[in-house]
Structure formats: C-alpha cells, structure tokens
CSV table of C-alpha atoms and ligand atoms in Angstrom, one decimal:
chain,number,residue,atom,x,y,z
N,1,MET,CA,9.2,-89.0,7.1
N,2,PHE,CA,9.6,-88.4,10.7
N,3,MET,CA,11.9,-85.5,10.0
N,4,ASN,CA,9.2,-84.0,7.6
N,5,PHE,CA,6.7,-84.3,10.3
N,6,ARG,CA,9.0,-82.6,12.7
N,7,ARG,CA,9.7,-79.6,10.4
N,8,VAL,CA,5.8,-79.3,9.9
N,9,ARG,CA,5.4,-79.3,13.7
N,10,LYS,CA,8.0,-76.8,13.9
N,11,CYS,CA,6.4,-74.6,11.0
N,12,GLN,CA,3.2,-74.6,12.6
N,13,PHE,CA,4.4,-73.8,16.0
N,14,LEU,CA,6.2,-70.7,14.7
N,15,GLN,CA,3.1,-70.0,12.7
N,16,LEU,CA,0.8,-69.9,15.9
N,17,ILE,CA,3.8,-67.9,17.8
N,18,PHE,CA,3.0,-65.7,14.8
N,19,MET,CA,-0.4,-65.1,15.1
N,20,CYS,CA,0.1,-64.8,18.7
N,21,CYS,CA,2.3,-61.8,18.4
N,22,VAL,CA,0.3,-60.0,15.7
N,23,PHE,CA,-2.9,-60.5,18.1
N,24,SER,CA,-1.4,-59.2,20.8
N,25,THR,CA,0.2,-56.2,19.4
N,26,LEU,CA,-3.5,-55.6,18.1
N,27,ILE,CA,-5.1,-55.8,21.2
N,28,LEU,CA,-2.3,-53.6,22.8
N,29,CYS,CA,-2.2,-51.3,20.5
N,30,TRP,CA,-6.0,-51.4,19.5
N,31,GLU,CA,-6.6,-48.1,20.7
N,32,GLN,CA,-4.1,-46.5,18.4
N,33,VAL,CA,-5.5,-48.7,15.6
N,34,GLU,CA,-8.9,-47.7,16.4
N,35,HIS,CA,-8.1,-43.9,16.0
N,36,HIS,CA,-5.8,-43.9,12.9
N,37,VAL,CA,-7.2,-46.7,10.9
N,38,VAL,CA,-10.8,-47.4,11.9
N,39,SER,CA,-11.6,-43.6,12.5
N,40,HIS,CA,-10.3,-43.1,8.9
N,41,ILE,CA,-11.8,-45.8,7.3
N,42,LYS,CA,-15.5,-44.5,8.8
N,43,SER,CA,-14.9,-41.1,7.6
N,44,TYR,CA,-13.4,-41.8,4.3
N,45,SER,CA,-16.3,-44.0,3.6
N,46,TYR,CA,-18.8,-41.4,5.2
N,47,ARG,CA,-17.1,-38.9,2.7
N,48,TYR,CA,-16.9,-40.8,-0.5
N,49,LEU,CA,-20.2,-43.3,-0.3
N,50,ILE,CA,-22.2,-41.1,1.4
N,51,ASN,CA,-21.2,-37.4,0.9
N,52,SER,CA,-24.3,-35.7,2.5
N,53,TYR,CA,-23.6,-33.1,5.0
N,54,ASP,CA,-27.1,-31.9,5.5
N,55,PHE,CA,-26.8,-32.7,8.9
N,56,ILE,CA,-24.7,-29.5,9.3
N,57,ASN,CA,-27.6,-27.4,8.2
N,58,LYS,CA,-30.2,-29.1,10.2
N,59,SER,CA,-28.3,-29.5,13.5
N,60,PHE,CA,-26.0,-26.5,13.9
N,61,SER,CA,-28.7,-23.6,12.7
N,62,VAL,CA,-29.1,-21.2,15.6
N,63,SER,CA,-31.1,-17.8,15.4
N,64,ARG,CA,-29.7,-14.9,14.2
N,65,GLU,CA,-29.5,-13.5,17.5
N,66,GLU,CA,-27.7,-16.6,18.9
N,67,ALA,CA,-25.4,-16.8,15.8
N,68,THR,CA,-24.2,-13.0,16.1
N,69,SER,CA,-23.5,-13.6,20.1
N,70,PHE,CA,-20.6,-16.1,19.3
N,71,GLY,CA,-17.5,-13.7,18.7
N,72,SER,CA,-19.2,-10.5,19.3
N,73,PHE,CA,-16.3,-8.8,21.1
N,74,PRO,CA,-15.8,-5.4,21.1
N,75,TYR,CA,-12.6,-4.0,18.9
N,76,LEU,CA,-9.6,-2.6,21.2
N,77,ILE,CA,-7.6,-1.7,18.2
N,78,ASP,CA,-9.2,-1.1,14.8
N,79,HIS,CA,-8.6,0.4,11.4
N,80,LYS,CA,-12.3,0.7,9.7
N,81,ASN,CA,-10.5,2.4,6.8
N,82,THR,CA,-7.8,0.3,5.7
N,83,CYS,CA,-9.1,-0.6,2.5
N,84,ARG,CA,-9.8,3.2,1.3
N,85,GLU,CA,-8.5,2.0,-2.4
N,86,LYS,CA,-11.1,1.4,-4.5
N,87,ASP,CA,-8.9,-1.2,-6.4
N,88,LEU,CA,-8.0,-3.7,-4.0
N,89,LEU,CA,-6.7,-7.3,-5.0
N,90,LEU,CA,-6.2,-8.9,-2.0
N,91,LEU,CA,-7.1,-8.3,1.9
N,92,LEU,CA,-5.0,-11.0,3.4
N,93,PHE,CA,-5.4,-11.6,7.3
N,94,VAL,CA,-2.4,-12.8,9.6
N,95,LYS,CA,-3.8,-14.7,12.4
N,96,THR,CA,-1.3,-13.5,15.1
N,97,SER,CA,-0.8,-13.5,18.8
N,98,PRO,CA,-0.3,-10.1,21.0
N,99,GLU,CA,3.3,-11.7,21.6
N,100,ASN,CA,4.3,-12.4,18.2
N,101,SER,CA,5.7,-9.2,17.3
N,102,VAL,CA,9.1,-10.4,15.9
N,103,ARG,CA,7.1,-12.5,13.4
N,104,ARG,CA,4.9,-9.8,12.6
N,105,GLN,CA,7.8,-7.6,11.9
N,106,ALA,CA,9.3,-10.4,9.6
N,107,ILE,CA,6.4,-10.5,7.5
N,108,ARG,CA,6.4,-6.7,7.4
N,109,SER,CA,9.7,-6.4,5.8
N,110,THR,CA,9.6,-9.6,3.6
N,111,TRP,CA,6.4,-11.0,1.8
N,112,GLY,CA,3.7,-8.5,3.6
N,113,ASN,CA,5.9,-5.5,2.7
N,114,GLN,CA,3.0,-3.2,1.0
N,115,THR,CA,5.2,-0.7,-0.6
N,116,TYR,CA,7.3,-3.6,-2.2
N,117,ILE,CA,3.8,-5.4,-3.7
N,118,LYS,CA,2.6,-1.9,-4.7
N,119,LYS,CA,5.9,-0.8,-6.2
N,120,GLU,CA,7.0,-4.2,-7.8
N,121,LEU,CA,4.2,-5.9,-8.6
N,122,GLY,CA,1.6,-2.9,-9.1
N,123,VAL,CA,-1.2,-4.0,-7.1
N,124,ASN,CA,-2.9,-3.0,-3.6
N,125,VAL,CA,-2.6,-5.5,-1.2
N,126,LYS,CA,-3.6,-5.0,2.4
N,127,VAL,CA,-2.2,-7.1,5.2
N,128,VAL,CA,-3.7,-6.9,8.4
N,129,PHE,CA,-2.8,-8.8,11.6
N,130,VAL,CA,-5.6,-10.1,13.7
N,131,MET,CA,-5.4,-11.1,17.5
N,132,GLY,CA,-7.3,-11.5,21.0
N,133,VAL,CA,-5.9,-10.2,24.3
N,134,HIS,CA,-3.2,-11.9,26.0
N,135,PRO,CA,-4.6,-15.2,28.2
N,136,ASP,CA,-2.3,-14.3,31.0
N,137,GLY,CA,-3.7,-11.4,33.2
N,138,TYR,CA,-0.4,-10.4,34.9
N,139,LYS,CA,1.2,-9.9,31.2
N,140,ARG,CA,-1.6,-8.4,29.5
N,141,GLY,CA,-1.3,-4.7,30.6
N,142,ALA,CA,2.3,-4.6,29.3
N,143,ILE,CA,1.9,-6.6,26.3
N,144,GLN,CA,-1.1,-3.9,25.6
N,145,LYS,CA,0.9,-1.2,25.6
N,146,GLN,CA,3.5,-2.6,23.3
N,147,LEU,CA,0.9,-3.6,20.9
N,148,GLN,CA,-0.4,0.1,21.3
N,149,ASP,CA,3.3,1.4,20.3
N,150,GLU,CA,3.5,-1.0,17.4
N,151,ASP,CA,0.1,0.0,16.0
N,152,LEU,CA,0.8,3.8,16.2
N,153,ILE,CA,4.0,2.9,13.7
N,154,HIS,CA,2.2,0.5,11.3
N,155,ARG,CA,-1.5,1.0,11.6
N,156,ASP,CA,-1.9,-2.7,10.9
N,157,LEU,CA,-3.3,-4.4,14.0
N,158,ILE,CA,-6.9,-5.3,14.4
N,159,GLN,CA,-7.5,-6.7,17.9
N,160,GLN,CA,-10.7,-8.0,19.8
N,161,ASP,CA,-11.5,-8.2,23.3
N,162,PHE,CA,-11.5,-11.9,23.5
N,163,LEU,CA,-8.5,-14.1,25.1
N,164,ASP,CA,-6.3,-15.1,22.5
N,165,THR,CA,-6.2,-18.9,22.9
N,166,PHE,CA,-6.4,-22.1,20.5
N,167,HIS,CA,-9.6,-22.6,21.4
N,168,ASN,CA,-10.7,-19.2,20.3
N,169,LEU,CA,-9.8,-19.6,17.0
N,170,THR,CA,-12.9,-19.4,15.5
N,171,VAL,CA,-13.6,-16.5,17.3
N,172,LYS,CA,-10.7,-15.3,15.2
N,173,LEU,CA,-12.0,-16.8,12.0
N,174,LEU,CA,-15.7,-14.8,12.7
N,175,LEU,CA,-13.5,-11.5,13.2
N,176,GLN,CA,-12.1,-12.0,9.9
N,177,PHE,CA,-15.0,-12.6,7.9
N,178,ARG,CA,-17.2,-10.0,9.9
N,179,TRP,CA,-14.6,-7.2,9.9
N,180,ALA,CA,-14.2,-7.8,5.7
N,181,HIS,CA,-18.0,-7.7,5.4
N,182,ALA,CA,-17.8,-4.4,7.2
N,183,ASN,CA,-14.6,-2.6,6.2
N,184,CYS,CA,-13.4,-4.1,2.8
N,185,ALA,CA,-16.5,-6.1,1.0
N,186,HIS,CA,-15.0,-4.5,-2.1
N,187,ALA,CA,-11.4,-6.6,-1.9
N,188,ARG,CA,-11.4,-9.1,-5.2
N,189,PHE,CA,-9.8,-11.9,-3.0
N,190,LEU,CA,-9.6,-12.4,0.9
N,191,MET,CA,-7.0,-14.7,2.3
N,192,SER,CA,-6.4,-15.9,5.8
N,193,ALA,CA,-2.9,-17.0,6.9
N,194,ASP,CA,-1.0,-18.1,9.8
N,195,ASP,CA,1.9,-15.7,11.3
N,196,ASP,CA,4.5,-18.6,10.9
N,197,ILE,CA,3.7,-19.2,7.3
N,198,PHE,CA,5.5,-17.8,4.3
N,199,VAL,CA,3.8,-16.6,1.3
N,200,HIS,CA,5.3,-16.1,-1.9
N,201,MET,CA,3.6,-12.8,-2.8
N,202,PRO,CA,5.0,-12.2,-6.3
N,203,ASN,CA,3.4,-16.0,-7.6
N,204,LEU,CA,0.1,-15.3,-5.8
N,205,VAL,CA,-0.2,-12.2,-7.1
N,206,ARG,CA,0.2,-13.7,-10.5
N,207,SER,CA,-2.2,-16.3,-10.2
N,208,LEU,CA,-4.8,-14.0,-8.4
N,209,ARG,CA,-4.5,-11.1,-11.1
N,210,GLN,CA,-5.0,-14.3,-13.8
N,211,LEU,CA,-8.2,-15.6,-11.9
N,212,SER,CA,-9.3,-12.1,-11.7
N,213,ASN,CA,-8.9,-11.3,-15.1
N,214,GLN,CA,-11.0,-14.7,-16.0
N,215,GLY,CA,-13.6,-13.2,-13.8
N,216,VAL,CA,-13.6,-16.2,-11.4
N,217,ALA,CA,-16.0,-16.5,-8.8
N,218,ASP,CA,-17.0,-19.3,-6.2
N,219,LEU,CA,-13.6,-19.8,-5.4
N,220,TRP,CA,-12.0,-21.4,-2.5
N,221,VAL,CA,-8.2,-22.6,-2.7
N,222,GLY,CA,-5.7,-24.4,-0.5
N,223,HIS,CA,-4.3,-27.4,0.7
N,224,VAL,CA,-7.6,-29.5,0.9
N,225,HIS,CA,-8.4,-31.9,3.6
N,226,ARG,CA,-11.4,-34.6,2.3
N,227,GLY,CA,-13.2,-36.8,4.9
N,228,ALA,CA,-11.2,-35.9,7.9
N,229,PRO,CA,-12.5,-37.6,11.1
N,230,PRO,CA,-13.0,-35.7,14.2
N,231,ILE,CA,-10.2,-36.8,16.9
N,232,ARG,CA,-11.5,-38.4,19.6
N,233,ARG,CA,-8.7,-38.6,21.8
N,234,LYS,CA,-9.2,-36.3,24.8
N,235,ASN,CA,-5.2,-35.6,25.2
N,236,SER,CA,-5.2,-34.2,21.7
N,237,LYS,CA,-5.7,-30.2,20.7
N,238,TYR,CA,-7.9,-31.0,18.4
N,239,TYR,CA,-10.2,-33.3,20.6
N,240,VAL,CA,-13.9,-33.0,19.5
N,241,PRO,CA,-16.4,-34.5,21.9
N,242,VAL,CA,-19.2,-36.6,20.3
N,243,GLN,CA,-21.9,-33.9,21.7
N,244,MET,CA,-20.4,-31.4,20.1
N,245,TYR,CA,-19.9,-33.2,16.5
N,246,GLN,CA,-21.6,-36.7,16.4
N,247,TRP,CA,-20.7,-37.6,12.8
N,248,SER,CA,-17.6,-39.6,11.4
N,249,SER,CA,-16.6,-37.2,8.9
N,250,TYR,CA,-16.1,-33.4,8.7
N,251,PRO,CA,-16.8,-31.8,5.5
N,252,ASP,CA,-14.0,-30.9,3.3
N,253,TYR,CA,-11.8,-27.9,4.2
N,254,THR,CA,-8.6,-26.1,3.4
N,255,ALA,CA,-5.8,-26.1,6.1
N,256,GLY,CA,-6.2,-23.1,8.1
N,257,ALA,CA,-2.6,-22.1,7.5
N,258,GLY,CA,-3.3,-20.7,4.3
N,259,TYR,CA,-6.4,-20.4,1.9
N,260,VAL,CA,-7.8,-18.0,-0.6
N,261,VAL,CA,-11.7,-16.9,-1.3
N,262,SER,CA,-13.0,-14.7,-3.6
N,263,ARG,CA,-15.1,-11.8,-2.7
N,264,ASP,CA,-18.6,-14.0,-3.3
N,265,VAL,CA,-17.4,-16.6,-1.3
N,266,ALA,CA,-16.0,-14.4,1.2
N,267,ALA,CA,-19.8,-12.7,1.1
N,268,LYS,CA,-21.0,-16.1,1.4
N,269,ILE,CA,-19.2,-17.5,4.3
N,270,TYR,CA,-20.1,-14.4,6.3
N,271,GLN,CA,-23.8,-15.2,5.4
N,272,ALA,CA,-23.5,-18.7,7.0
N,273,THR,CA,-21.9,-17.3,10.2
N,274,LEU,CA,-24.9,-15.5,11.0
N,275,SER,CA,-26.8,-18.7,11.2
N,276,LEU,CA,-24.6,-21.5,12.5
N,277,ASN,CA,-23.4,-22.5,16.1
N,278,ALA,CA,-19.7,-21.3,16.1
N,279,SER,CA,-19.1,-23.4,19.4
N,280,LEU,CA,-16.7,-25.8,17.4
N,281,HIS,CA,-13.1,-24.5,18.1
N,282,ILE,CA,-11.3,-25.7,15.2
N,283,ASP,CA,-11.5,-22.8,13.0
N,284,ASP,CA,-10.6,-24.5,9.3
N,285,VAL,CA,-13.3,-27.5,10.1
N,286,PHE,CA,-15.7,-24.2,11.2
N,287,MET,CA,-15.1,-22.8,7.6
N,288,GLY,CA,-16.0,-26.0,6.3
N,289,MET,CA,-19.1,-26.3,8.0
N,290,CYS,CA,-20.0,-22.8,7.1
N,291,ALA,CA,-19.0,-23.5,3.4
N,292,ILE,CA,-21.1,-26.4,2.9
N,293,THR,CA,-24.4,-24.8,4.0
N,294,VAL,CA,-23.8,-22.1,1.2
N,295,GLY,CA,-22.9,-24.8,-1.4
N,296,VAL,CA,-19.3,-23.9,-1.6
N,297,SER,CA,-16.4,-26.1,-1.9
N,298,PRO,CA,-12.5,-26.3,-1.8
N,299,GLN,CA,-10.4,-26.7,-4.7
N,300,GLU,CA,-7.0,-28.1,-4.2
N,301,HIS,CA,-3.8,-26.2,-5.4
N,302,VAL,CA,-1.0,-28.4,-5.2
N,303,TYR,CA,1.5,-25.3,-4.2
N,304,PHE,CA,-0.4,-24.6,-0.9
N,305,SER,CA,1.4,-26.5,1.8
N,306,GLY,CA,-0.9,-27.1,4.4
N,307,GLU,CA,1.1,-27.7,7.7
N,308,GLY,CA,4.6,-28.6,5.7
N,309,LYS,CA,7.5,-26.7,5.1
N,310,ALA,CA,8.7,-26.2,1.3
N,311,PRO,CA,12.4,-27.7,0.4
N,312,TYR,CA,14.6,-24.8,-0.5
N,313,HIS,CA,15.4,-25.0,-4.2
N,314,PRO,CA,14.8,-22.8,-7.0
N,315,CYS,CA,12.7,-25.1,-9.1
N,316,ILE,CA,10.2,-25.1,-6.1
N,317,TYR,CA,10.5,-21.2,-5.4
N,318,GLU,CA,9.2,-20.8,-9.1
N,319,LYS,CA,6.0,-22.2,-8.4
N,320,MET,CA,5.3,-22.2,-4.7
N,321,ILE,CA,2.5,-20.3,-2.9
N,322,THR,CA,2.8,-21.0,0.8
N,323,SER,CA,4.9,-22.8,3.2
N,324,HIS,CA,4.4,-23.5,6.5
N,325,GLY,CA,6.6,-23.1,9.7
N,326,HIS,CA,9.0,-20.3,9.3
N,327,ALA,CA,10.1,-18.3,11.7
N,328,ASP,CA,13.9,-17.1,11.7
N,329,ASP,CA,14.5,-18.2,7.9
N,330,ILE,CA,11.5,-16.0,6.5
N,331,GLY,CA,14.1,-13.1,5.5
N,332,TYR,CA,16.5,-15.7,3.9
N,333,LEU,CA,13.6,-17.8,2.1
N,334,TRP,CA,12.0,-14.0,0.9
N,335,LYS,CA,15.7,-13.2,-1.0
N,336,VAL,CA,16.0,-16.3,-2.2
N,337,ALA,CA,12.6,-17.0,-3.5
N,338,THR,CA,12.1,-13.6,-5.1
N,339,ALA,CA,15.7,-13.3,-7.0
N,340,PRO,CA,15.6,-12.9,-10.3
N,341,GLU,CA,17.4,-16.2,-11.4
N,342,VAL,CA,14.5,-18.0,-10.3
N,343,ASN,CA,12.2,-16.8,-13.0
N,344,GLY,CA,12.3,-19.4,-15.8
N,345,VAL,CA,14.9,-21.7,-14.1
N,346,SER,CA,12.1,-24.6,-15.7
N,347,SER,CA,11.9,-22.5,-19.0
N,348,GLY,CA,12.8,-24.5,-22.2
N,349,PHE,CA,13.1,-28.4,-22.6
N,350,PHE,CA,16.1,-28.8,-20.5
N,351,GLY,CA,14.9,-26.3,-17.8
N,352,LYS,CA,11.6,-28.5,-17.7
N,353,LEU,CA,13.4,-31.5,-17.5
N,354,TYR,CA,15.8,-30.6,-14.8
N,355,CYS,CA,13.1,-29.1,-12.6
N,356,THR,CA,10.6,-32.3,-13.2
N,357,ALA,CA,13.7,-34.6,-11.9
N,358,VAL,CA,14.8,-32.1,-8.9
N,359,LYS,CA,11.1,-32.0,-7.8
N,360,ILE,CA,10.3,-35.9,-8.4
N,361,ARG,CA,13.4,-35.9,-5.7
N,362,LEU,CA,12.2,-33.2,-3.4
N,363,LEU,CA,8.3,-34.1,-3.4
N,364,CYS,CA,8.0,-37.9,-4.3
N,365,TRP,CA,10.7,-39.7,-2.2
N,366,PRO,CA,8.9,-40.7,1.0
N,367,SER,CA,10.3,-38.4,3.5
N,368,PHE,CA,9.4,-36.7,6.9
N,369,THR,CA,9.5,-33.3,5.8
N,370,MET,CA,6.0,-33.8,4.2
N,371,THR,CA,5.1,-30.5,1.9
N,372,TYR,CA,3.5,-30.5,-1.7
N,373,SER,CA,2.2,-33.6,-2.9
N,374,CYS,CA,4.1,-35.6,-5.5
N,375,LYS,CA,1.6,-34.3,-8.0
N,376,ALA,CA,3.3,-30.8,-8.1
N,377,ALA,CA,6.1,-32.2,-9.5
N,378,PHE,CA,4.5,-32.8,-12.6
N,379,SER,CA,2.6,-29.4,-12.7
L,401,LIG,C1,9.6,-2.4,1.8
L,401,LIG,O1,10.0,-2.2,0.0
L,401,LIG,C2,10.5,-1.1,-0.1
L,401,LIG,C3,10.7,-1.0,-1.7
L,401,LIG,O2,11.0,-2.5,-2.0
L,401,LIG,C4,11.6,-0.9,0.6
L,401,LIG,O3,12.3,0.1,0.4
L,401,LIG,C5,11.5,-1.2,2.1
L,401,LIG,O4,13.0,-1.0,2.8
L,401,LIG,C6,10.8,-2.1,2.7
L,401,LIG,N1,10.4,-2.2,3.9
L,401,LIG,C7,11.0,-2.8,5.0
L,401,LIG,C8,10.5,-2.7,6.2
L,401,LIG,O5,11.9,-3.9,4.7
L,402,LIG,C1,-12.4,-17.0,24.6
L,402,LIG,O1,-12.6,-15.8,25.1
L,402,LIG,C2,-13.4,-15.4,26.0
L,402,LIG,C3,-13.4,-13.8,26.1
L,402,LIG,O2,-12.3,-13.4,26.4
L,402,LIG,C4,-13.4,-15.9,27.3
L,402,LIG,O3,-14.2,-15.8,28.2
L,402,LIG,C5,-12.9,-17.6,26.9
L,402,LIG,O4,-12.7,-18.3,28.4
L,402,LIG,C6,-12.0,-17.9,25.9
L,402,LIG,N1,-12.2,-19.2,25.7
L,402,LIG,C7,-11.0,-20.3,25.8
L,402,LIG,C8,-11.3,-21.5,25.4
L,402,LIG,O5,-10.2,-19.9,25.9
L,403,LIG,C1,-24.1,-24.7,20.3
L,403,LIG,O1,-23.4,-25.9,20.4
L,403,LIG,C2,-22.9,-26.3,21.8
L,403,LIG,C3,-22.0,-27.6,21.6
L,403,LIG,O2,-22.6,-28.7,20.8
L,403,LIG,C4,-24.3,-26.2,22.8
L,403,LIG,O3,-23.7,-26.6,24.0
L,403,LIG,C5,-24.8,-25.1,22.4
L,403,LIG,O4,-26.0,-25.2,23.4
L,403,LIG,C6,-25.0,-24.6,21.4
L,403,LIG,N1,-25.5,-23.4,21.4
L,403,LIG,C7,-26.6,-22.9,20.8
L,403,LIG,C8,-27.4,-21.5,20.8
L,403,LIG,O5,-27.7,-23.7,20.3
L,404,LIG,C1,-29.6,-24.6,4.6
L,404,LIG,O1,-30.6,-23.7,5.5
L,404,LIG,C2,-31.0,-22.6,5.2
L,404,LIG,C3,-31.7,-22.3,5.9
L,404,LIG,O2,-32.6,-23.1,7.0
L,404,LIG,C4,-31.4,-22.7,3.5
L,404,LIG,O3,-31.4,-21.2,3.2
L,404,LIG,C5,-30.2,-23.1,2.9
L,404,LIG,O4,-30.5,-23.5,1.5
L,404,LIG,C6,-29.8,-25.0,3.0
L,404,LIG,N1,-28.5,-25.4,2.7
L,404,LIG,C7,-28.6,-26.4,2.1
L,404,LIG,C8,-27.3,-26.8,1.5
L,404,LIG,O5,-29.3,-26.9,2.4
C-alpha cells in the first residue's frame, strides 16, 4: 500500500515536470509556433473555408494611370522583333541579374539552345533574359559594358532601367507581361523561369504541343502554393507588413521558379496589371493576385519542382519538366537527362514497375531534399 502510494506520487511528480517542460518550451518558442503553426492554420482555414478573395479586387484597384506608373522604366537593351516567326510555340523569360553571365551562357548552351530546339524538336521557342541594372553604382558601368558586348553576340537580353534587387521582382514581372503583350502576343505559351533552373526542354515541348493540339486555354501550370500565409517576421526577405496585405492568406499561386501560362491567360494577366497596385514585392504572389481578379486559377503539375532540386535518375528524367537550384551541374544534367536511353525507360510492364519502385524510394521517403511530391511516383 505504502509502496503504491509512493509510486503514484512519483508518477504524478514526473507528469507535472513533463507538463512544465512542455509549457515552458511552448512559451519560449511561442513566436516560432505562432509563425509556423498558427499562421498556417489561419491561412488554410481561410483558404478552404472562406475561399473568397474579393477584397483583392476592391483593395488593390487603382486608376489606370497609377497602375501603369508601376514598373514603367525605360528600356536600356531591347529587341522588339525577337518574335518575328509567325508560328511560335513558347516565349520563355529567364529572370536574371546583370552579373549572372555564366548562368546565361550555361542556359544558352543547354536547355535554352534555340538551334537545338528548332532542329531536334522542330518548334520555335524564344528564350530571352530579363533584368534591371546592377544595384551597386560603382560596378554598374563596367557590368553594363559587358552586357552590351554579350548582347551584341547573342541579341537575347532585355533590360529596363530599374535596380535589379529582390524587392523589385514584381517590376520584373510587369516587364515580362507588358513586353510580351507589346512584342510577342502571338506566342502560344509564355513561361517565366529563374536563371538557376533546369528545364527539360524536350519534355516541356512535347507536353505543350499536346496541349496546343487540344486547343487548350485558361492554362496556368506549375508548382502550386495553396493558402500560403503572409510572412510577418521582420527579418525574412518575404516579410510583408500588415498595411500592405492585411489578410491571413494569399490567393493560390505557382512558385516563381518556373511556370507556364497559355496565350489567353498572358493577355488577361496583362490586363490585370493595368488596374492593380503592384507595390507587393513578391512577384509570384502578385501574379496570384492578378490571376484571381481575372478569374484564372493555377493547376498543379507534379513535375514542376518549385524550390526543390530533382533527384538524378533516368526514371525522373523521363518525366521531369523543371528542377530548381542548378548552376555548375546544368551541363551534366542536360547531357544525361536528354540521352536517348532515357526514352522508354519505364515502358513495358517491368519498366513501369521498376520506375515506380525507384520513384517511391526517391520521392516518398521523407528527406531533406524535397522536390516532386510523392504523387509523382504514381503518374
Ligand atoms: C546548339 O545546338 C546546336 C545543334 O544541336 C549545336 O550545333 C550547337 O553547338 C549548340 N550551341 C551551343 C552554344 O552549345
Ligand atoms: C527598384 O528600382 C527603382 C528604380 O531604379 C529604385 O528607385 C528602387 O529603389 C528599387 N527598389 C528596391 C526596393 O530596390
Ligand atoms: C499601393 O499600396 C501601397 C502599400 O499598401 C501604398 O503605400 C500605396 O499608396 C498604394 N498606391 C496607390 C497608388 O494606391
Ligand atoms: C474586379 O473589378 C473589375 C473592375 O473593377 C471587374 O471588371 C471584375 O469583374 C472584378 N473581378 C472580380 C473577380 O470580381
């Protein structure tokens, strides 16, 4: 009896200590919990229960003059007749910065090689690089000179006179949709991509051709973020103050690393940019805001990677569209991912079985290199 009583006391005591620990951790980390859990619960509830973003139309509408004053910078380098071919499958904007000439060169000699695309894939694709000016006034002159030289050779740069900084990314978005409207409105699809992305051009072209033959419209495809909350931590580069966006959830949008829209959607987004306040600096979120005011919603494609880097494997290469975070390995990846033996690696019963097993191992195990979702293993 006595022993039992002691054991019960000891048990309660341990319980008490445990609860204290939990509470003190909770209190100490409340800020983290608040940011990571509470804000997500709030935003998902908003997204899935209320799911009405009418306020964007109301709160962000500005006059046409005010809207066009956002991002109306003069062009320093431009090529208005880039899209002279009548039959153009894709206009692809690579968002780059003046100093990233190595990345641009890597893209030109791999997935962005227009000669290769024309010759091997049989379609017209235009790849152009969009940028502002170098933010450092001391370096600007020299870099500008190099850009002029680079452009003399390749004639594929488009530059406007704004500081090329993270907080000016929405300006770069406006540049893309306005330039496309003015100079390339007949391209059947428009893509926007980061300069550290890998695009599996043969897979992308095959898929766009198919969609085009089906006469697709209303298409906006990529890695979709649904019900993402605004970041309120001041030290984050994604920080957005309440005065700028007071609601708990952003409208759905695709990761800015790489997404595709059809011609009609590009035209609608352009129209939306003529009536919205473009001061929100996160370009992909702003794209979501434009889209929702014109009734366009994004579709998920499991092989658009968002922020993640694709695992290296032929079963992945066979299906992948984009992969993010590449620099030095772009040449290697281009070689292995477009090798002839990749085609049909998953054909037949055993091929399919093999690739499904491989992809389950690569994509469905929790790991630190998140790329395609587990769903991709079964598609
Ligand atoms: C682009 O592709 C063509 C045809 O495949 C090839 O001859 C050329 O060397 C490539 N260009 C670059 C810069 O790699
Ligand atoms: C964006 O570019 C404009 C024009 O160069 C500049 O005045 C502004 O400071 C830049 N904004 C940011 C946040 O860098
Ligand atoms: C656009 O929004 C910003 C931030 O909310 C605000 O400061 C600015 O006055 C707005 N601009 C116009 C033209 O309404
Ligand atoms: C947003 O407002 C514009 C004009 O103010 C209107 O033409 C459009 O239909 C509205 N869109 C939505 C989704 O309510």
